[in-house]
Tab-separated table of C-alpha atoms in Angstrom:
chain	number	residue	atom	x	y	z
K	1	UNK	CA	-33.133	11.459	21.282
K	2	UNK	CA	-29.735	11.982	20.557
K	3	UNK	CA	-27.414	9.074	18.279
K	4	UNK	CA	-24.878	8.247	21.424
K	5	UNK	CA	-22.690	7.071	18.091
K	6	UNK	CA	-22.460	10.125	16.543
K	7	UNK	CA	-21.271	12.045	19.789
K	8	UNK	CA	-17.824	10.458	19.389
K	9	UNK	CA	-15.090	12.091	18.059
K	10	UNK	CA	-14.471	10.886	14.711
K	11	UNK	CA	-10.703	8.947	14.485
K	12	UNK	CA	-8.436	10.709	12.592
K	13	UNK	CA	-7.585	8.890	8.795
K	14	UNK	CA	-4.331	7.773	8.447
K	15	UNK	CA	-3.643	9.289	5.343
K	16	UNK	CA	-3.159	12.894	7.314
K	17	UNK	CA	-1.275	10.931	9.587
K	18	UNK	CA	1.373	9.602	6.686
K	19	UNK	CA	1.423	13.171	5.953
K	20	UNK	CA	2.620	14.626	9.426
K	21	UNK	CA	5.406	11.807	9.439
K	22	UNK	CA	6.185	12.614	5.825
K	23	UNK	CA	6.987	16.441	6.413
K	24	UNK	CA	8.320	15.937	9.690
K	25	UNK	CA	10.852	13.281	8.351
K	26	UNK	CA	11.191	15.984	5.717
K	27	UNK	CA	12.377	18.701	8.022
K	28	UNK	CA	14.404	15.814	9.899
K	29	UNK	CA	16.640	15.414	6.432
K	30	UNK	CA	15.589	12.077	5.966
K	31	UNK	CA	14.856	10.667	2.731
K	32	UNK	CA	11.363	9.051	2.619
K	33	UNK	CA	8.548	8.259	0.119
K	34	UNK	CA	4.768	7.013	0.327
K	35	UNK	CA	4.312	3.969	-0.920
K	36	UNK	CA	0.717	3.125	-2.517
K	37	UNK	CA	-0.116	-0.901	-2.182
K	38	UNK	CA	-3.045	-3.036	-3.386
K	39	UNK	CA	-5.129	-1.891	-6.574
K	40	UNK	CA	-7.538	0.393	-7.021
K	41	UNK	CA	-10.138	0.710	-10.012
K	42	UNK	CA	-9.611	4.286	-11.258
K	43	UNK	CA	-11.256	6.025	-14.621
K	44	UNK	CA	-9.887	4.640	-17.489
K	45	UNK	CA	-8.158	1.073	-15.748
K	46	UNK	CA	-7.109	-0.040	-13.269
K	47	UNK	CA	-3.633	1.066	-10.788
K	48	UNK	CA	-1.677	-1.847	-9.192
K	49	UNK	CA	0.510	-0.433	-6.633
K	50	UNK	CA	2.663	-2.414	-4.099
K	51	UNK	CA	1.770	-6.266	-3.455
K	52	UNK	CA	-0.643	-6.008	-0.346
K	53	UNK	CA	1.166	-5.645	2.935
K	54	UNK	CA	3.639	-3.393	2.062
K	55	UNK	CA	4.375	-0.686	4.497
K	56	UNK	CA	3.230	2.929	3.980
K	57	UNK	CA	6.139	4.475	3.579
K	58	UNK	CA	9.922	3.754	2.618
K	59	UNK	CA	12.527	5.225	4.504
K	60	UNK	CA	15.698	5.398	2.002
K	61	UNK	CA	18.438	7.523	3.995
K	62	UNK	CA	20.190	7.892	6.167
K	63	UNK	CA	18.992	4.200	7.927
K	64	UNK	CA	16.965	2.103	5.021
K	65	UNK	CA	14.094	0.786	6.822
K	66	UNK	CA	9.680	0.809	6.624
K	67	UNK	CA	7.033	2.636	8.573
K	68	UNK	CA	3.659	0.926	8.530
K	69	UNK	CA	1.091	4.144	9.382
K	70	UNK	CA	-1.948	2.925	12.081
K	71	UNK	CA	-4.997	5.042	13.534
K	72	UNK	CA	-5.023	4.554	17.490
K	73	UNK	CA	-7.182	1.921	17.505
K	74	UNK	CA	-5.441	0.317	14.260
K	75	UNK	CA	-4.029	-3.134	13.947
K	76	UNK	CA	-1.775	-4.623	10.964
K	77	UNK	CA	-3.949	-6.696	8.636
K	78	UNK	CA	-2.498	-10.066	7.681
K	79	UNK	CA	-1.030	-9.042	4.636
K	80	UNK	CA	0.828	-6.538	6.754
K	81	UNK	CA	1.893	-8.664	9.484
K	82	UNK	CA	3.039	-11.676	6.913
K	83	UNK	CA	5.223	-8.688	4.996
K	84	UNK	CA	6.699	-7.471	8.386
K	85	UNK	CA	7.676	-11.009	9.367
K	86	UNK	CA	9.163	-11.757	6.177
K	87	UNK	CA	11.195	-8.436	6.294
K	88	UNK	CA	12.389	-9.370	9.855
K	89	UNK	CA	13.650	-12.654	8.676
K	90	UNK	CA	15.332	-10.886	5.729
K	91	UNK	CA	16.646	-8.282	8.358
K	92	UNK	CA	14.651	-5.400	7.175
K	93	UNK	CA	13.757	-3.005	9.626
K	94	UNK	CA	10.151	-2.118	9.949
K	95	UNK	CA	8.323	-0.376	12.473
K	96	UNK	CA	4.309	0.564	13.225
């Protein structure tokens, strides 16, 4: 018998996804950058990006603004959505 789970197509990651946007903002002549958030053990210490719930990726030129990067079925944690709102009231743009 077959696993019915492992018939599904497997969701796409979004770092591929912050990739495509990337380049295509790229060829666009838009200035952006990937941002890295959180922390992440790595040999030899430790790397503290970002404070949790920033956006993937900064947007610098020509319009300033932040692109948080979901899957399909992705939904803004609430680090993210307490960043967002806190940009909105500072009148940030962001967009998902």
């Amino acid at each position: 018998m077959t696993n019915p789970r492992a018939l599904k197509p497997r969701e796409e990651r979004e770092a591929p996804i912050q990739k495509r946007i990337l380049d295509a903002l790229a060829m666009a002549g838009i200035w952006a950058i990937r941002i890295n958030s959180g922390g992440v053990v790595a040999r030899g210490g430790f790397f503290r990006g970002a404070p949790q719930g920033t956006p993937d990726i900064c947007v610098l030129a020509p319009v300033p603004g932040w692109l948080e990067v979901k899957r399909k079925t992705g939904t803004a944690r609430e680090s993210q959505a307490a960043w967002h709102e806190r940009a909105a009231r500072e009148g940030v743009r962001v967009a998902i």
